Amino acid sequence: MKLRVSPDTFPPRGHEAKRISIVDAAASVFCREGFSGANIDLIAAEAGVSRQTIYNHHGDKEKLFVAIVRDLTERCNAGIFATIATFPDQPKDLEADLIGFAVRMNRNCICNRDGRFLRKLIQTEGERYPELFAEWREQGPGRTWPALAARFARLAYAGFLSIEDPDVAARQFLALANAELQTTFMLGGTPQDDEVLQSATSGVRTFLRAFGRQKPAPHATKQGALASA
Amino acid sequence: MKLRVSPDTFPPRGHEAKRISIVDAAASVFCREGFSGANIDLIAAEAGVSRQTIYNHHGDKEKLFVAIVRDLTERCNAGIFATIATFPDQPKDLEADLIGFAVRMNRNCICNRDGRFLRKLIQTEGERYPELFAEWREQGPGRTWPALAARFARLAYAGFLSIEDPDVAARQFLALANAELQTTFMLGGTPQDDEVLQSATSGVRTFLRAFGRQKPAPHATKQGALASA
DNA sequence: GACGAATTAGACAAGACTGTCTAAATTTGT
DNA sequence: ACAAATTTAGACAGTCTTGTCTAATTCGTC
């Protein structure tokens, strides 16, 4: 296999630029080739950096790998929390607002570069680094699931939904929103925008058939919420 | 890394026994280590067979890998169709029967050895062998999804469910049944029986809240079905 | 422009792996 | 029990990879 320089900017300028370039290239290569298959020379070429620089920055291949996973976990978490912050607490149109939220979640957290890479690394190398991915589990799902569940609980409390267990509802919401994308995810592909919208739409519709209230919440926008408890 | 002989029967007897032993060991090692990381010597040791025998049977590493994926696809498909054959067409207790079906699907097709292995190989090597996994997609989801959808359509036609799109409903059914197991699957783990039951139960409950009929189907067991169209 | 730190190319040793080959040993069918 | 086919252990060449080292070059900063 011949190594070709990436079509990026020729050599990245500055210390920090190189660091970022290395992390990006390493994520891409680890993700594409797996840990065993990843080749430091290829990472170096793709980062536009010499091999020695990678060893200077990260020590060895395993440390590099761990750094990549930590980095991806952190960035993905940030994205997920930022997206959860856009959850529709006081929806005008519940269905449309939840569809919008599901689409944002997919596009900004699950289908984007970081999300795809992290998911693949967890799937392929999760068993080889139990403590590393236990850490991911705590910092990732362990914190994001409850945060999302809390928003659904709030929506139920305000009278928009009829939910018994908010944790279960949150997981089912995402499962439904992604139901049509499973095969694409399995093969590492990136679904088109319209596929994401399609899946979110049918998923949210089903979710609301199960958990929506027939009565569209008695004007419980601000003051009425507490009365319905 | 030292290679140790597997604790299986010492050397497998007979030509066919060796073939099977090689396929089993190779599936396990490819799955654990990925294609690049898989070591022919390790596969040979784990199969209780000499390295040369593997080359005699399969030619080279890549041909061996393709043979493994074909084999797993075939076995998994057989299991899925066998399980779909147990779908409750004339349920006594719709909820209980669908939960039972979801549990069987999980235990016999998704969580078992073949299912876990095939899923992982698709996830890790899918992009490297497009034509091979396109084949899987056609033979697997391409044939099993419609088969399952047909059973849901039949259930709806008989008055047990209220469904618009049986294909969507089938995908959402499985997505819901697995909603609680996602994290475990990501890390390659095998969920406990009670976790599978738990996930199936809450998934089916939500599914029936969305698609169940309030009226428990007007005795539409045999003759009444056609009338409700 | 000059100094110190960072980066580079390349060589290099050590080890691992694939795939081939051979001669001996074992198994199978008859 | 015999002959043919299969399997085995081990050696082997060739290739690839990791991680280190060195000497020269470039970069950031004053």
Coordinates of C-alpha atoms (C1' of nucleotides) in Angstrom, one line a residue:
Chain A
M1 CA 0.0 0.0 0.0
K2 CA 1.4 3.4 -1.0
L3 CA 1.0 6.3 1.4
R4 CA -0.3 9.5 -0.2
V5 CA -0.4 12.9 1.4
S6 CA -3.9 14.0 2.2
P7 CA -5.3 16.7 0.0
D8 CA -5.6 19.0 3.0
T9 CA -3.5 22.1 3.5
F10 CA 0.0 21.0 2.9
P11 CA 1.8 21.0 6.2
P12 CA -0.4 22.3 9.1
R13 CA 1.2 25.4 10.6
G14 CA 2.0 25.7 14.3
H15 CA 2.2 23.3 17.2
E16 CA -1.4 23.2 18.1
A17 CA -2.5 22.9 14.5
K18 CA -0.3 19.8 14.2
R19 CA -1.8 18.3 17.4
I20 CA -5.3 18.8 16.0
S21 CA -4.4 17.5 12.6
I22 CA -2.9 14.3 14.2
V23 CA -6.0 13.7 16.3
D24 CA -8.2 14.1 13.3
A25 CA -6.2 11.9 11.0
A26 CA -5.8 9.3 13.7
A27 CA -9.5 9.2 14.4
S28 CA -10.2 8.7 10.8
V29 CA -7.6 5.9 10.3
F30 CA -8.4 4.1 13.5
C31 CA -12.0 4.2 12.6
R32 CA -11.4 3.0 9.0
E33 CA -8.8 0.3 9.8
G34 CA -9.3 -0.7 13.4
F35 CA -6.6 -0.5 16.0
S36 CA -4.5 -3.4 14.6
G37 CA -4.9 -2.3 11.0
A38 CA -4.1 1.4 11.7
N39 CA -0.7 2.3 10.4
I40 CA 1.3 5.1 12.1
D41 CA 2.9 6.0 8.8
L42 CA -0.5 6.4 7.2
I43 CA -1.8 8.5 10.1
A44 CA 1.3 10.7 9.7
A45 CA 0.8 11.1 6.0
E46 CA -2.8 11.8 6.4
A47 CA -2.1 14.4 9.1
G48 CA 0.7 16.0 6.9
V49 CA 3.2 15.4 9.7
S50 CA 6.2 13.2 10.2
R51 CA 6.0 10.0 12.1
Q52 CA 8.4 11.2 14.7
T53 CA 6.1 14.1 15.6
I54 CA 3.3 11.7 16.4
Y55 CA 5.6 9.8 18.8
N56 CA 6.7 13.2 20.3
H57 CA 3.1 14.2 21.0
H58 CA 1.6 10.9 22.1
G59 CA 4.3 8.4 23.1
D60 CA 3.0 5.2 21.4
K61 CA 0.1 3.8 19.4
E62 CA -2.0 2.7 22.3
K63 CA -1.7 6.1 24.1
L64 CA -2.6 7.8 20.8
F65 CA -5.7 5.6 20.6
V66 CA -6.8 6.3 24.1
A67 CA -6.3 10.0 23.5
I68 CA -8.5 9.8 20.4
V69 CA -11.3 8.0 22.2
R70 CA -11.2 10.5 25.1
D71 CA -11.3 13.4 22.7
L72 CA -14.2 12.0 20.7
T73 CA -16.2 11.2 23.9
E74 CA -15.7 14.7 25.2
R75 CA -16.8 16.4 21.9
C76 CA -19.7 14.1 21.4
N77 CA -20.9 14.6 25.0
A78 CA -20.7 18.4 24.5
G79 CA -22.8 18.1 21.3
I80 CA -25.4 15.9 23.0
F81 CA -25.8 18.3 25.9
A82 CA -26.0 21.2 23.6
T83 CA -28.7 19.5 21.6
I84 CA -30.7 18.4 24.7
A85 CA -30.7 22.1 25.6
T86 CA -32.9 22.6 22.6
F87 CA -35.5 20.2 23.8
P88 CA -39.0 21.7 23.3
D89 CA -40.1 22.3 26.9
Q90 CA -43.1 24.4 25.8
P91 CA -44.0 23.1 22.4
K92 CA -46.3 25.0 20.1
D93 CA -46.8 22.0 17.9
L94 CA -45.7 18.9 19.9
E95 CA -45.3 16.6 16.9
A96 CA -43.4 19.1 14.8
D97 CA -41.2 20.2 17.7
L98 CA -40.3 16.6 18.7
I99 CA -39.5 15.7 15.1
G100 CA -37.2 18.7 14.9
F101 CA -35.5 17.7 18.1
A102 CA -35.0 14.1 16.9
V103 CA -33.6 15.4 13.6
R104 CA -31.2 17.7 15.4
M105 CA -30.1 14.8 17.7
N106 CA -29.4 12.6 14.7
R107 CA -27.7 15.2 12.6
N108 CA -25.6 16.9 15.3
C109 CA -24.7 13.9 17.5
I110 CA -25.3 10.6 15.9
C111 CA -24.7 11.0 12.2
N112 CA -21.9 13.6 12.3
R113 CA -18.2 12.7 12.0
D114 CA -17.5 12.5 15.7
G115 CA -20.6 10.4 16.5
R116 CA -20.0 7.9 13.7
F117 CA -16.3 7.6 14.7
L118 CA -16.9 7.2 18.4
R119 CA -19.7 4.6 17.8
K120 CA -17.5 2.6 15.5
L121 CA -14.5 2.7 17.9
I122 CA -16.7 1.5 20.7
Q123 CA -18.1 -1.3 18.6
T124 CA -14.8 -2.5 17.3
E125 CA -12.4 -2.0 20.2
G126 CA -14.8 -1.8 23.2
E127 CA -13.9 -5.3 24.5
R128 CA -10.2 -4.6 24.3
Y129 CA -10.2 -1.6 26.6
P130 CA -12.8 -2.3 29.2
E131 CA -11.9 0.5 31.6
L132 CA -11.7 3.1 28.8
F133 CA -15.2 2.3 27.6
A134 CA -16.6 1.9 31.0
E135 CA -15.5 5.5 31.4
W136 CA -17.3 6.4 28.2
R137 CA -20.4 4.6 29.5
E138 CA -20.4 6.7 32.6
Q139 CA -19.6 10.0 31.0
G140 CA -21.8 9.4 27.9
P141 CA -25.0 7.4 28.3
G142 CA -24.8 7.5 32.0
R143 CA -25.2 11.3 32.0
T144 CA -27.0 12.0 28.8
W145 CA -29.9 9.5 29.2
P146 CA -31.0 10.9 32.6
A147 CA -30.7 14.4 31.2
L148 CA -33.0 13.5 28.3
A149 CA -35.3 11.6 30.6
A150 CA -35.7 14.7 32.7
R151 CA -36.9 16.7 29.8
F152 CA -39.5 14.1 28.9
A153 CA -40.6 14.0 32.6
R154 CA -41.0 17.7 32.5
L155 CA -43.1 17.5 29.3
A156 CA -45.3 14.9 31.0
Y157 CA -45.6 16.9 34.1
A158 CA -46.7 19.9 32.0
G159 CA -49.5 17.7 30.6
F160 CA -48.2 17.1 27.1
L161 CA -47.4 13.5 27.5
S162 CA -48.6 10.5 29.5
I163 CA -45.5 8.6 30.6
E164 CA -44.9 6.1 33.4
D165 CA -41.2 5.8 33.3
P166 CA -39.3 8.7 31.8
D167 CA -36.1 6.8 31.5
V168 CA -37.7 4.1 29.4
A169 CA -39.6 6.7 27.4
A170 CA -36.3 8.5 26.6
R171 CA -34.6 5.4 25.3
Q172 CA -37.6 4.4 23.3
F173 CA -37.9 7.8 21.8
L174 CA -34.4 7.6 20.4
A175 CA -34.8 4.0 19.4
L176 CA -37.9 4.9 17.4
A177 CA -36.3 8.0 15.9
N178 CA -33.5 5.8 14.6
A179 CA -35.5 2.7 13.7
E180 CA -35.3 3.3 9.9
L181 CA -31.6 4.0 10.0
Q182 CA -30.3 0.8 11.7
T183 CA -29.0 -0.9 8.6
T184 CA -27.2 2.2 7.4
F185 CA -25.6 2.6 10.8
M186 CA -24.5 -1.0 10.8
L187 CA -22.5 -0.6 7.7
G188 CA -21.0 2.7 8.8
G189 CA -22.8 4.8 6.3
T190 CA -24.2 8.3 6.7
P191 CA -28.0 8.6 6.0
Q192 CA -29.2 11.4 3.8
D193 CA -31.1 14.3 5.3
D194 CA -34.4 13.1 4.0
E195 CA -33.9 9.6 5.4
V196 CA -33.2 11.2 8.8
L197 CA -36.3 13.3 8.6
Q198 CA -38.4 10.3 7.4
S199 CA -37.2 8.1 10.3
A200 CA -37.7 10.9 12.8
T201 CA -41.2 11.6 11.5
S202 CA -42.5 8.0 11.6
G203 CA -40.7 7.5 14.9
V204 CA -42.2 10.5 16.6
R205 CA -45.7 9.7 15.3
T206 CA -45.5 6.3 16.8
F207 CA -44.1 7.7 20.0
L208 CA -47.0 10.2 20.3
R209 CA -49.6 7.5 19.5
A210 CA -48.2 5.7 22.5
F211 CA -47.6 8.6 24.9
G212 CA -49.4 11.6 23.5
R213 CA -52.5 13.0 25.2
Q214 CA -55.7 13.1 23.3
K215 CA -56.4 16.5 24.9
P216 CA -53.7 18.9 23.7
A217 CA -52.7 20.0 27.2
P218 CA -55.1 22.5 28.9
H219 CA -53.1 25.7 28.1
A220 CA -50.5 24.4 30.5
T221 CA -47.8 26.6 29.0
K222 CA -46.7 28.4 32.2
Q223 CA -49.0 28.6 35.2
G224 CA -51.3 25.6 34.6
A225 CA -48.6 23.0 34.8
L226 CA -48.5 22.5 38.6
A227 CA -52.3 22.1 38.8
S228 CA -52.4 18.9 36.8
A229 CA -50.3 16.9 39.3
Chain B
M1 CA 1.5 -13.5 22.7
K2 CA 1.7 -17.2 23.3
L3 CA -0.8 -19.4 21.5
R4 CA -2.6 -22.0 23.6
V5 CA -4.6 -24.9 22.3
S6 CA -8.3 -24.5 22.9
P7 CA -9.8 -26.5 25.7
D8 CA -12.0 -28.3 23.1
T9 CA -11.7 -31.9 22.2
F10 CA -8.0 -32.3 21.4
P11 CA -7.7 -32.7 17.6
P12 CA -11.1 -32.7 15.8
R13 CA -11.6 -36.0 14.0
G14 CA -12.4 -36.3 10.3
H15 CA -12.2 -33.9 7.4
E16 CA -15.6 -32.3 8.0
A17 CA -15.0 -32.0 11.7
K18 CA -11.9 -30.0 10.9
R19 CA -13.7 -27.8 8.4
I20 CA -16.3 -26.9 11.0
S21 CA -13.8 -26.4 13.7
I22 CA -11.8 -24.0 11.5
V23 CA -14.9 -22.0 10.6
D24 CA -15.9 -21.8 14.3
A25 CA -12.5 -20.7 15.4
A26 CA -12.0 -18.3 12.6
A27 CA -15.4 -16.6 13.3
S28 CA -14.4 -16.2 16.9
V29 CA -11.0 -14.8 16.2
F30 CA -12.0 -12.5 13.3
C31 CA -14.8 -11.2 15.6
R32 CA -12.5 -10.7 18.6
E33 CA -9.5 -9.2 16.7
G34 CA -10.8 -7.8 13.5
F35 CA -9.5 -8.9 10.1
S36 CA -6.1 -7.2 10.4
G37 CA -5.6 -8.4 13.9
A38 CA -6.7 -11.9 13.3
N39 CA -3.8 -14.3 13.3
I40 CA -3.9 -17.5 11.3
D41 CA -1.7 -19.3 13.8
L42 CA -4.1 -18.3 16.5
I43 CA -7.1 -19.6 14.5
A44 CA -5.2 -22.8 13.8
A45 CA -4.4 -23.3 17.5
E46 CA -8.0 -22.5 18.5
A47 CA -9.3 -24.9 16.0
G48 CA -6.9 -27.6 17.0
V49 CA -5.6 -27.9 13.5
S50 CA -2.3 -27.1 11.8
R51 CA -1.8 -23.8 9.9
Q52 CA -1.3 -25.6 6.6
T53 CA -4.7 -27.3 6.9
I54 CA -6.4 -23.9 7.0
Y55 CA -4.5 -22.9 3.8
N56 CA -5.5 -26.3 2.2
H57 CA -9.1 -25.7 3.0
H58 CA -9.5 -22.0 2.3
G59 CA -6.6 -20.7 0.2
D60 CA -5.8 -17.5 2.0
K61 CA -6.9 -15.2 4.8
E62 CA -9.3 -13.2 2.7
K63 CA -11.1 -16.2 1.2
L64 CA -11.4 -17.6 4.7
F65 CA -12.9 -14.4 5.9
V66 CA -15.5 -14.3 3.1
A67 CA -16.4 -17.9 3.8
I68 CA -17.0 -17.1 7.4
V69 CA -19.3 -14.2 6.7
R70 CA -21.3 -16.3 4.1
D71 CA -21.6 -19.0 6.6
L72 CA -22.8 -16.8 9.4
T73 CA -25.2 -15.0 7.1
E74 CA -26.8 -18.2 6.1
R75 CA -27.1 -19.6 9.6
C76 CA -28.5 -16.3 11.0
N77 CA -31.1 -16.1 8.2
A78 CA -32.2 -19.6 8.8
G79 CA -32.7 -18.8 12.5
I80 CA -34.6 -15.6 11.8
F81 CA -37.0 -17.3 9.4
A82 CA -37.5 -20.2 11.9
T83 CA -38.3 -17.6 14.5
I84 CA -40.6 -15.6 12.3
A85 CA -42.5 -18.9 11.7
T86 CA -43.4 -18.7 15.4
F87 CA -45.1 -15.3 15.1
P88 CA -48.4 -15.3 16.9
D89 CA -51.0 -15.1 14.0
Q90 CA -53.9 -15.9 16.3
P91 CA -52.9 -14.6 19.7
K92 CA -54.8 -15.6 22.8
D93 CA -53.1 -12.8 24.8
L94 CA -51.7 -10.3 22.3
E95 CA -49.3 -8.6 24.7
A96 CA -47.9 -11.8 26.2
D97 CA -47.6 -13.5 22.8
L98 CA -45.8 -10.5 21.3
I99 CA -43.5 -10.4 24.2
G100 CA -42.7 -14.0 23.8
F101 CA -42.0 -13.5 20.1
A102 CA -39.7 -10.6 20.8
V103 CA -37.8 -12.6 23.4
R104 CA -37.4 -15.5 21.0
M105 CA -36.2 -13.1 18.3
N106 CA -33.6 -11.7 20.7
R107 CA -32.4 -14.9 22.2
N108 CA -32.3 -17.0 19.1
C109 CA -31.2 -14.6 16.4
I110 CA -29.7 -11.4 17.9
C111 CA -28.0 -12.3 21.1
N112 CA -26.8 -15.8 20.2
R113 CA -23.3 -16.5 19.1
D114 CA -23.9 -16.3 15.3
G115 CA -26.0 -13.1 15.6
R116 CA -23.4 -11.3 17.7
F117 CA -20.5 -12.4 15.5
L118 CA -22.2 -11.5 12.3
R119 CA -23.3 -8.1 13.6
K120 CA -19.8 -7.3 14.7
L121 CA -18.2 -8.4 11.5
I122 CA -20.7 -6.2 9.5
Q123 CA -19.9 -3.3 11.7
T124 CA -16.1 -3.6 11.7
E125 CA -15.4 -4.9 8.1
G126 CA -18.6 -3.8 6.2
E127 CA -16.9 -0.9 4.5
R128 CA -13.9 -3.0 3.4
Y129 CA -16.1 -5.6 1.5
P130 CA -18.9 -3.6 -0.1
E131 CA -20.1 -6.4 -2.4
L132 CA -20.0 -9.0 0.3
F133 CA -22.1 -7.0 2.7
A134 CA -24.4 -5.8 -0.1
E135 CA -25.1 -9.5 -0.5
W136 CA -25.8 -9.8 3.2
R137 CA -28.2 -6.8 3.0
E138 CA -30.2 -8.4 0.3
Q139 CA -30.3 -11.9 1.7
G140 CA -30.7 -10.7 5.3
P141 CA -32.7 -7.6 6.1
G142 CA -34.0 -7.5 2.5
R143 CA -35.8 -10.8 3.0
T144 CA -36.5 -10.9 6.7
W145 CA -38.0 -7.4 7.1
P146 CA -40.7 -8.0 4.5
A147 CA -41.5 -11.4 6.0
L148 CA -41.9 -9.9 9.4
A149 CA -43.9 -7.0 8.0
A150 CA -46.3 -9.5 6.4
R151 CA -47.0 -11.1 9.7
F152 CA -47.9 -7.7 11.3
A153 CA -50.0 -6.9 8.3
R154 CA -51.9 -10.1 8.8
L155 CA -52.4 -9.3 12.5
A156 CA -53.7 -5.9 11.6
Y157 CA -56.0 -7.4 8.9
A158 CA -57.4 -9.8 11.5
G159 CA -58.3 -6.8 13.7
F160 CA -55.7 -7.1 16.4
L161 CA -53.7 -4.1 15.4
S162 CA -54.2 -0.7 13.8
I163 CA -51.3 -0.2 11.5
E164 CA -50.8 2.1 8.5
D165 CA -47.4 0.8 7.2
P166 CA -46.5 -2.7 8.1
D167 CA -42.9 -2.3 7.1
V168 CA -42.5 0.7 9.4
A169 CA -44.3 -1.1 12.2
A170 CA -42.1 -4.2 11.9
R171 CA -38.9 -2.1 12.1
Q172 CA -40.3 -0.1 15.0
F173 CA -41.3 -3.3 16.8
L174 CA -37.8 -4.6 16.8
A175 CA -36.3 -1.2 17.6
L176 CA -38.6 -1.0 20.7
A177 CA -37.9 -4.6 21.7
N178 CA -34.2 -3.8 21.7
A179 CA -34.4 -0.3 23.0
E180 CA -33.0 -1.1 26.5
L181 CA -30.2 -3.3 25.1
Q182 CA -28.5 -0.8 22.8
T183 CA -25.6 0.0 25.1
T184 CA -24.9 -3.7 25.8
F185 CA -24.9 -4.4 22.1
M186 CA -22.6 -1.5 21.4
L187 CA -19.9 -3.0 23.6
G188 CA -20.4 -6.5 22.2
G189 CA -21.9 -7.9 25.4
T190 CA -24.6 -10.5 25.8
P191 CA -27.6 -9.3 27.8
Q192 CA -29.0 -11.5 30.6
D193 CA -32.3 -13.3 30.1
D194 CA -34.1 -10.9 32.5
E195 CA -32.7 -7.9 30.7
V196 CA -34.0 -9.3 27.4
L197 CA -37.4 -10.0 28.9
Q198 CA -37.5 -6.5 30.5
S199 CA -36.7 -4.8 27.3
A200 CA -39.2 -6.8 25.3
T201 CA -41.9 -6.2 27.8
S202 CA -41.6 -2.4 27.9
G203 CA -41.1 -2.4 24.2
V204 CA -44.2 -4.4 23.4
R205 CA -46.2 -2.4 25.8
T206 CA -45.3 0.8 24.0
F207 CA -45.9 -0.8 20.7
L208 CA -49.4 -1.8 21.7
R209 CA -50.1 1.6 23.2
A210 CA -49.4 2.9 19.7
F211 CA -50.8 0.3 17.5
G212 CA -53.1 -1.9 19.7
R213 CA -56.9 -1.7 19.3
Q214 CA -58.9 -0.7 22.3
K215 CA -61.5 -3.3 21.4
P216 CA -59.8 -6.7 21.6
A217 CA -60.7 -7.8 18.1
P218 CA -64.3 -9.0 17.6
H219 CA -63.6 -12.8 17.8
A220 CA -61.9 -12.4 14.5
T221 CA -60.0 -15.7 14.9
K222 CA -61.0 -17.4 11.6
Q223 CA -64.0 -16.3 9.8
G224 CA -64.5 -12.7 11.1
A225 CA -61.2 -11.5 9.6
L226 CA -62.3 -10.7 6.1
A227 CA -65.4 -8.8 7.3
S228 CA -63.5 -6.1 8.9
A229 CA -61.8 -4.9 5.7
Chain C
dG1 C1' 18.4 38.4 12.5
dA2 C1' 19.4 35.0 16.0
dC3 C1' 18.5 31.6 19.4
dG4 C1' 16.1 27.6 21.3
dA5 C1' 12.4 24.5 20.5
dA6 C1' 10.0 21.7 17.5
dT7 C1' 9.9 19.1 13.3
dT8 C1' 11.7 16.3 9.6
dA9 C1' 13.6 12.5 6.7
dG10 C1' 15.7 8.6 6.9
dA11 C1' 18.1 4.7 8.6
dC12 C1' 17.7 1.1 11.7
dA13 C1' 16.9 -3.1 14.9
dA14 C1' 13.6 -6.2 16.6
dG15 C1' 9.6 -8.6 16.1
dA16 C1' 5.3 -10.3 13.8
dC17 C1' 2.8 -12.2 10.1
dT18 C1' 1.5 -14.4 5.7
dG19 C1' 1.9 -17.8 2.5
dT20 C1' 5.0 -21.6 0.6
dC21 C1' 7.5 -25.7 0.9
dT22 C1' 9.1 -30.3 2.5
dA23 C1' 9.4 -34.6 4.6
dA24 C1' 7.3 -37.3 8.0
dA25 C1' 3.2 -39.0 10.3
dT26 C1' -1.6 -40.0 10.4
dT27 C1' -6.0 -41.0 8.8
dT28 C1' -9.4 -42.9 5.5
dG29 C1' -11.4 -46.1 2.4
dT30 C1' -11.2 -50.6 0.7
Chain D
dA1 C1' -3.6 -54.3 6.3
dC2 C1' -2.5 -51.4 2.3
dA3 C1' -2.5 -47.5 -0.6
dA4 C1' -4.0 -42.9 -1.3
dA5 C1' -5.1 -38.8 0.6
dT6 C1' -4.9 -35.7 4.3
dT7 C1' -2.6 -33.6 8.0
dT8 C1' 1.3 -32.1 10.6
dA9 C1' 5.5 -29.5 12.4
dG10 C1' 8.8 -26.8 11.2
dA11 C1' 11.7 -24.0 8.5
dC12 C1' 11.8 -20.3 5.4
dA13 C1' 11.7 -15.9 2.5
dG14 C1' 9.6 -11.8 2.0
dT15 C1' 7.1 -8.1 3.8
dC16 C1' 5.3 -5.0 7.0
dT17 C1' 5.2 -2.5 11.4
dT18 C1' 6.5 -0.3 15.6
dG19 C1' 9.4 2.5 18.1
dT20 C1' 14.2 4.6 18.5
dC21 C1' 17.9 7.3 17.0
dT22 C1' 20.5 11.0 14.6
dA23 C1' 21.6 14.9 12.1
dA24 C1' 19.8 18.4 9.4
dT25 C1' 16.1 21.8 8.8
dT26 C1' 12.4 24.7 9.9
dC27 C1' 9.6 27.5 13.1
dG28 C1' 8.2 30.8 16.7
dT29 C1' 9.8 34.4 19.4
dC30 C1' 12.4 38.0 21.0

